[in-house]
Structures are given as C-alpha cells and as structure tokens.
PDB file of C-alpha atoms and ligand atoms in Angstrom:
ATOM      1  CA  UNK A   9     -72.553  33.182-127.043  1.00 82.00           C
ATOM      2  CA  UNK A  10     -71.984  30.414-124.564  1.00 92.00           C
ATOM      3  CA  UNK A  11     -72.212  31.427-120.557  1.00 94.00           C
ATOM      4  CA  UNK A  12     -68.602  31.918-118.700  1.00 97.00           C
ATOM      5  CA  UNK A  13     -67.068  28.338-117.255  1.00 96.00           C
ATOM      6  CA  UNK A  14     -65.904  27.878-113.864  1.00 97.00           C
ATOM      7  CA  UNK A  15     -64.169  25.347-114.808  1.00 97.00           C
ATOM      8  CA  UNK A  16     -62.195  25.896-117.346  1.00 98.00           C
ATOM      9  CA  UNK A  17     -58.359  25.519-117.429  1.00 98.00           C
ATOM     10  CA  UNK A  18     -57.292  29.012-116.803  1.00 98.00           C
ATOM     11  CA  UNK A  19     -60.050  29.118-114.111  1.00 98.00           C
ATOM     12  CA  UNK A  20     -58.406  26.452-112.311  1.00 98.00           C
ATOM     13  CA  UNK A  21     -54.970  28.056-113.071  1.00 98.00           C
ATOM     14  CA  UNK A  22     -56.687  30.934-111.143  1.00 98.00           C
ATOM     15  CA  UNK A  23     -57.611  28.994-108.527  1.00 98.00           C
ATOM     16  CA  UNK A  24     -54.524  27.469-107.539  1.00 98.00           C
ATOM     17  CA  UNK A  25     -56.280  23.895-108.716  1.00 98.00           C
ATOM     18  CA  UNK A  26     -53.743  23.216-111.599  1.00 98.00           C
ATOM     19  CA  UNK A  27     -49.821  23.892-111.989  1.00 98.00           C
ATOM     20  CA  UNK A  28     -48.560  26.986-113.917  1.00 98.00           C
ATOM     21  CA  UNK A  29     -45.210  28.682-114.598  1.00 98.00           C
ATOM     22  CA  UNK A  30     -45.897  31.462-113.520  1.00 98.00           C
ATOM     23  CA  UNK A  31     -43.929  34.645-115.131  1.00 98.00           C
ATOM     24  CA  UNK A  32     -45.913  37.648-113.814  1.00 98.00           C
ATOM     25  CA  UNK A  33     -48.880  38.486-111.385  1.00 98.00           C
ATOM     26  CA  UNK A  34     -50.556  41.663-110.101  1.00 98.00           C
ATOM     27  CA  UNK A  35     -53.619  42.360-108.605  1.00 98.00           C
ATOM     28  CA  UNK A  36     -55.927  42.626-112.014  1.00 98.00           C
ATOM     29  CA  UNK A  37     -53.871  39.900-114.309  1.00 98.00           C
ATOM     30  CA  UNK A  38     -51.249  36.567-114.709  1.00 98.00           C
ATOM     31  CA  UNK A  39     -49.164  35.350-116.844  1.00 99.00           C
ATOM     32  CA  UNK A  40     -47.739  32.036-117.120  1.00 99.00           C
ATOM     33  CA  UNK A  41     -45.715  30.046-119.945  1.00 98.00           C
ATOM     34  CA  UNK A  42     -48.003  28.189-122.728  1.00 98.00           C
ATOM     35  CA  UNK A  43     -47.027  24.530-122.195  1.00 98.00           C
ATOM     36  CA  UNK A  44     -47.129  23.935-126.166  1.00 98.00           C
ATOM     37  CA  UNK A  45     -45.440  26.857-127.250  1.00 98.00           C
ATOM     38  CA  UNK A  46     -44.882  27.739-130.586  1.00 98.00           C
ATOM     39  CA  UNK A  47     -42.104  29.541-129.498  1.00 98.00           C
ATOM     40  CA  UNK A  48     -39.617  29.428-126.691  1.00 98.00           C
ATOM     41  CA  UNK A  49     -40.879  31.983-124.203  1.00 98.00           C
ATOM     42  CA  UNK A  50     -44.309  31.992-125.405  1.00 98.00           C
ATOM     43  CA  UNK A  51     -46.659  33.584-122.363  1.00 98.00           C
ATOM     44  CA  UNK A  52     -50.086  33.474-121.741  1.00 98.00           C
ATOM     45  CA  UNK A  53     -51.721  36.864-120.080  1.00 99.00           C
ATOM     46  CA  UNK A  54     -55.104  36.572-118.487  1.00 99.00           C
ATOM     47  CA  UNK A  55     -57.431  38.822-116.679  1.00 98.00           C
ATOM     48  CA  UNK A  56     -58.232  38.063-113.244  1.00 98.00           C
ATOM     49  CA  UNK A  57     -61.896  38.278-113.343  1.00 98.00           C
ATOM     50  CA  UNK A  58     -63.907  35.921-115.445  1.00 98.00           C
ATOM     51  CA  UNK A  59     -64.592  36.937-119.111  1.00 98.00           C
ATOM     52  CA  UNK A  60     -64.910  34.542-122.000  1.00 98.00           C
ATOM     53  CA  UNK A  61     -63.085  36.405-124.233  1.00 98.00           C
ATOM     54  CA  UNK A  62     -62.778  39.699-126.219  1.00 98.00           C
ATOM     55  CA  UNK A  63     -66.483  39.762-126.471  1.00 98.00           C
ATOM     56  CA  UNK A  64     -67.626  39.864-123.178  1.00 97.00           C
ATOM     57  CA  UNK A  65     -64.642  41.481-121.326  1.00 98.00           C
ATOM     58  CA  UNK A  66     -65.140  44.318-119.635  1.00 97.00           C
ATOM     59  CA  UNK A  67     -62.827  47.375-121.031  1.00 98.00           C
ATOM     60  CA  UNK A  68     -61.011  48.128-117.568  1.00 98.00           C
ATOM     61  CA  UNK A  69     -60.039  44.041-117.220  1.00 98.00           C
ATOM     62  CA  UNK A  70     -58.954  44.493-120.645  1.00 98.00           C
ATOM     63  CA  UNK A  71     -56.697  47.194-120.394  1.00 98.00           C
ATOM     64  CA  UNK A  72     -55.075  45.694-117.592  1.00 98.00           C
ATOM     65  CA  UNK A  73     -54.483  42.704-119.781  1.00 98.00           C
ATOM     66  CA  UNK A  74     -53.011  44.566-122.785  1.00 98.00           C
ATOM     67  CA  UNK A  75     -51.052  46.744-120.164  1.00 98.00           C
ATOM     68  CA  UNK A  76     -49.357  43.385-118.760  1.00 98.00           C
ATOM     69  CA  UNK A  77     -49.146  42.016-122.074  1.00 98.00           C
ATOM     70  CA  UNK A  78     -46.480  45.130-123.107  1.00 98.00           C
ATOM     71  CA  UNK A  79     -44.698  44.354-120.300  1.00 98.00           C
ATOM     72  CA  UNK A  80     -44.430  40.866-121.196  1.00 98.00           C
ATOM     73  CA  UNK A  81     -43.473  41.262-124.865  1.00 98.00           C
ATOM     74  CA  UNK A  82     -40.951  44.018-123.622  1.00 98.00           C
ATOM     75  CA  UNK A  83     -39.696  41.093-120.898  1.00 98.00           C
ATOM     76  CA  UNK A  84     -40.186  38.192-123.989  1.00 98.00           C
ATOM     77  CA  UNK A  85     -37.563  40.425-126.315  1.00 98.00           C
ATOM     78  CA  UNK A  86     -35.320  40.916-124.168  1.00 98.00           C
ATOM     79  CA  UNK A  87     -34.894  37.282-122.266  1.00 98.00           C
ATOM     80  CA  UNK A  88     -34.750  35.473-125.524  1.00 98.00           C
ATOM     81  CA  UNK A  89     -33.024  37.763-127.463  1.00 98.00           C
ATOM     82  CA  UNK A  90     -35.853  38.118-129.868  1.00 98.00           C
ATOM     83  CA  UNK A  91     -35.670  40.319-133.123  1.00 98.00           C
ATOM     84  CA  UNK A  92     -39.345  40.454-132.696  1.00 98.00           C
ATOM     85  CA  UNK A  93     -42.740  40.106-130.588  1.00 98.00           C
ATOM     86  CA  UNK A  94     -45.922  37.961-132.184  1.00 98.00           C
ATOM     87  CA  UNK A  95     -49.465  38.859-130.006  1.00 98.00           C
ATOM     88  CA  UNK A  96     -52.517  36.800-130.683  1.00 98.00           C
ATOM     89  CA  UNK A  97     -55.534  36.659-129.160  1.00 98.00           C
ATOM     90  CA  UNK A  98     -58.563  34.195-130.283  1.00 98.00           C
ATOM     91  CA  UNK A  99     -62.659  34.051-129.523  1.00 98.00           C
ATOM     92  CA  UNK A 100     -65.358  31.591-129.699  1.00 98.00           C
ATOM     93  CA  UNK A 101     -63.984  28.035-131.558  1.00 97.00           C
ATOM     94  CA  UNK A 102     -64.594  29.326-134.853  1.00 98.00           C
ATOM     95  CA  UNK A 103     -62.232  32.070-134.027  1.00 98.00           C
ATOM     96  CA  UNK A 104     -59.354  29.372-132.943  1.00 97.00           C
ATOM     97  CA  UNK A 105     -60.375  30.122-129.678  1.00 98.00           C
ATOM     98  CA  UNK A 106     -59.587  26.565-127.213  1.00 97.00           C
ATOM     99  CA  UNK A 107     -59.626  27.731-124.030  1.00 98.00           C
ATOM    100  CA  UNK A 108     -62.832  29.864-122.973  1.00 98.00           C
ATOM    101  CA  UNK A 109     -61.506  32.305-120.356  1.00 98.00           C
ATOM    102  CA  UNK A 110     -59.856  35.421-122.109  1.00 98.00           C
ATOM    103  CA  UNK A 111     -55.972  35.225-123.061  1.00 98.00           C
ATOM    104  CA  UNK A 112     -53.308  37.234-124.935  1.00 98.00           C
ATOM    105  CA  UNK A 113     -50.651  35.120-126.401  1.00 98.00           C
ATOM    106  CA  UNK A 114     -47.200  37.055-126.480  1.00 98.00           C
ATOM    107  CA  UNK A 115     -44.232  34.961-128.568  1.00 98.00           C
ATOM    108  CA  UNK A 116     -40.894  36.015-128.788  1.00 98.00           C
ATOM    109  CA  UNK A 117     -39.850  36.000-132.428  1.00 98.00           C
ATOM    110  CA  UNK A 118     -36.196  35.487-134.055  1.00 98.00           C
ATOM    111  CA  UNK A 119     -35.754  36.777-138.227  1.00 98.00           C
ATOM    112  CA  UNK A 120     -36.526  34.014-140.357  1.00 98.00           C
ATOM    113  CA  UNK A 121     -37.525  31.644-137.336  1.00 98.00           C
ATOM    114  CA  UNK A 122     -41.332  30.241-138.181  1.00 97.00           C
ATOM    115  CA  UNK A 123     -43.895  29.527-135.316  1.00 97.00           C
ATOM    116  CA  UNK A 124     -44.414  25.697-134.658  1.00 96.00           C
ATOM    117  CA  UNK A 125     -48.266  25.299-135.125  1.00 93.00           C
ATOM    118  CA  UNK A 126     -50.159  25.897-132.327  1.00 91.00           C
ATOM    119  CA  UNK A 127     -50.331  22.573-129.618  1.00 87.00           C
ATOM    120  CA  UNK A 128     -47.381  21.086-131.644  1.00 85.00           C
ATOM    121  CA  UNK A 129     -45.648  19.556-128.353  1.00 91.00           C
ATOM    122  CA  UNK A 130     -45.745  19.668-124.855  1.00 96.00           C
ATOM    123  CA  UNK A 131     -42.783  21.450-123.659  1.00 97.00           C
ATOM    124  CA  UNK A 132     -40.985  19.695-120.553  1.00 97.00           C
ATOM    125  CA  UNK A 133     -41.218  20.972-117.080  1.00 97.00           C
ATOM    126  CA  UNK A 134     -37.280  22.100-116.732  1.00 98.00           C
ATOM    127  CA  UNK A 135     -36.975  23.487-119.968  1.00 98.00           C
ATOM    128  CA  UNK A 136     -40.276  26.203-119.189  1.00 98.00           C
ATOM    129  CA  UNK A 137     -39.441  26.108-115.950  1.00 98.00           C
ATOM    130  CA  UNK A 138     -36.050  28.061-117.255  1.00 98.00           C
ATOM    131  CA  UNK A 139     -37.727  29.902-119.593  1.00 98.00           C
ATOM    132  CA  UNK A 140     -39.665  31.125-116.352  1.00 98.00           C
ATOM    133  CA  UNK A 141     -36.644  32.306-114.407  1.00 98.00           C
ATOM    134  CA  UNK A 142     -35.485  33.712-117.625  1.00 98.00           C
ATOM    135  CA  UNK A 143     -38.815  36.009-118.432  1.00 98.00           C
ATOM    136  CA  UNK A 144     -38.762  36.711-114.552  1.00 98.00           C
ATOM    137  CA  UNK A 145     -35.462  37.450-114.629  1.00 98.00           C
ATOM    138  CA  UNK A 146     -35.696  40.308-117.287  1.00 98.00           C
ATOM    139  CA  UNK A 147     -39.142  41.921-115.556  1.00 98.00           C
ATOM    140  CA  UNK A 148     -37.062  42.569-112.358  1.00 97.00           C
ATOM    141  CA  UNK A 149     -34.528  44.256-114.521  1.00 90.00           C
TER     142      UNK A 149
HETATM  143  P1  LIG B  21     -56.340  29.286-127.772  1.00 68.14           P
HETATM  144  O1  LIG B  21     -57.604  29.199-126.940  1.00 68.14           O
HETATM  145  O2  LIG B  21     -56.514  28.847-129.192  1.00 68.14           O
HETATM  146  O3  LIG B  21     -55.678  30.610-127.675  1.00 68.14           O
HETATM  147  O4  LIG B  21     -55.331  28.189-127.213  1.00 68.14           O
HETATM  148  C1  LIG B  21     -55.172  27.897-125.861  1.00 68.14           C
HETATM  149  C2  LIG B  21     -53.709  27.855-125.531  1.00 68.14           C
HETATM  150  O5  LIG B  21     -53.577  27.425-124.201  1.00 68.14           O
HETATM  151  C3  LIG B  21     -52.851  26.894-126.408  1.00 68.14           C
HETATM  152  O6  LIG B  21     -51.747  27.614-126.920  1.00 68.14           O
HETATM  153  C4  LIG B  21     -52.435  25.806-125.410  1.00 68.14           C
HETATM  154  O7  LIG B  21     -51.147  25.309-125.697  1.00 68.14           O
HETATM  155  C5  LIG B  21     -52.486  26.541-124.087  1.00 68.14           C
HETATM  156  N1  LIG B  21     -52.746  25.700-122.916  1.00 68.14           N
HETATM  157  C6  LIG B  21     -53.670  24.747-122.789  1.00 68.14           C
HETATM  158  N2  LIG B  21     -53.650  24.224-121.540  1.00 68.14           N
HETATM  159  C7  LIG B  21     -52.679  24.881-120.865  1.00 68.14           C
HETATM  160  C8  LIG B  21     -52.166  24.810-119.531  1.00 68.14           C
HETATM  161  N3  LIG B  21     -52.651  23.949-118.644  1.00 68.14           N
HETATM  162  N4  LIG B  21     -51.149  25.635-119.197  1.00 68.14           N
HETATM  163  C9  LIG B  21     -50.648  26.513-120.096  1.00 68.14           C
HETATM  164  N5  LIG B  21     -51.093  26.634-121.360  1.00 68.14           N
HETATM  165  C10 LIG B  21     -52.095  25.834-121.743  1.00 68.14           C
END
C-alpha cells in the first residue's frame, strides 16, 4: 500500500491551506460538508492524525472517527428531516477510495429519495454554507 500524503486534500483541509464548511471539530476529528454531495447534508468525518484509510488507521483514531460520525448522522437526521442515515467509507482506488486520508461519509436519507452518484455536481457556497448552520444548528441542540 502506497505511503501517507501530506498533501492531500483533507491534509490541507487540516491545515487550514484550503476552505471547508466546517460542521463539527474536537480535539481527535472534523467534519465538514462534501462539496459534491449526493445528498443534501452529506458530511465528511476525518481523523485528525494522518492515516490513509481503514487499513492503516490506528484503532483509537478510529473510534474517535466512528464516535463523531454517530453524532453526525444523529445531527444529519434531525437537520434535514431525514427518514434515514447512509455511512460509507472507501480504501485504496480499487475500493472507490479518491481521496487518500481516511473519511466516513454520513448522508442524510429521505424514503424513496435515491443518492445522486458520487461527484455528480459541485454544490454552491450559500447553499452548503446553510446546510452548515443547519447541521451546526442541530449538534448544539
Ligand atoms: P472517496 O475518496 O471516494 O470517499 O471520495 C472523496 C469525497 O471527497 C467525494 O465525495 C468528493 O466529493 C469529496 N471532496 C473532494 N474534494 C473535497 C473538498 N475540497 N471538500 C469537501 N469534499 C471534497
């Protein structure tokens, strides 16, 4: 398996280098909105520390990601009045995996509503920038 990037997207995210909509941080994890959601409210949780993906994660980062990933689908549900919660999670390219720093996908689901396939359409800034305040909105409650 391929070494860990520096400098890949969520790495950068990480680093304050690129722009995020940020939902939820703490001191192990983040999670910010998927700019080509397949789903309004569709988040992104990542572990703080480096890890490729579900193969080379350490179990303690992991657990902090699938801890922050409850409270995100929990959040998700009850924002966008969801019937439902899809989590996916990806590794290496022939697993679907894109992005090579380790990520949880949690997608609010409504009955009878199909995904849009995945990196469909860029979403536009105001509309996930609402979806932010919205996600936030329900964590605080
Ligand atoms: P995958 O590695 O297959 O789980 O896919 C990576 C995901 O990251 C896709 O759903 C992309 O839409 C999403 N993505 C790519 N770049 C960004 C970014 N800069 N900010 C937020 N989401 C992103």
């Amino acid at each position: 398996m391929a070494e860990y990037d520096n400098n890949n997207i969520f790495a950068k995210i990480l680093r304050g280098e690129l722009p995020a909509h940020k939902v939820y941080e703490d001191e192990h994890t983040l999670a910010f909105l998927d700019i080509m959601p397949r789903a309004p409210g569709h988040t992104l949780i990542i572990p703080k520390k480096p890890a490729r993906n579900l193969l080379d994660v350490d179990s303690e980062s992991l657990a902090h990601v699938i801890k922050t990933a409850k409270k995100i689908a929990i959040a998700g549900k009850k924002a966008f009045n969801a019937d439902g919660v899809t989590m996916q999670q990806f590794n290496e390219a022939a697993g679907g995996q894109v992005v090579f720093h380790l990520h949880v996908h949690i997608i609010p689901r409504h009955k009878d509503v199909p995904m849009k396939p995945p990196a469909s359409a860029m979403e536009k800034p105001e509309v996930l920038a609402e979806h932010a305040k919205l996600l936030k909105a329900a964590l605080a409650e």
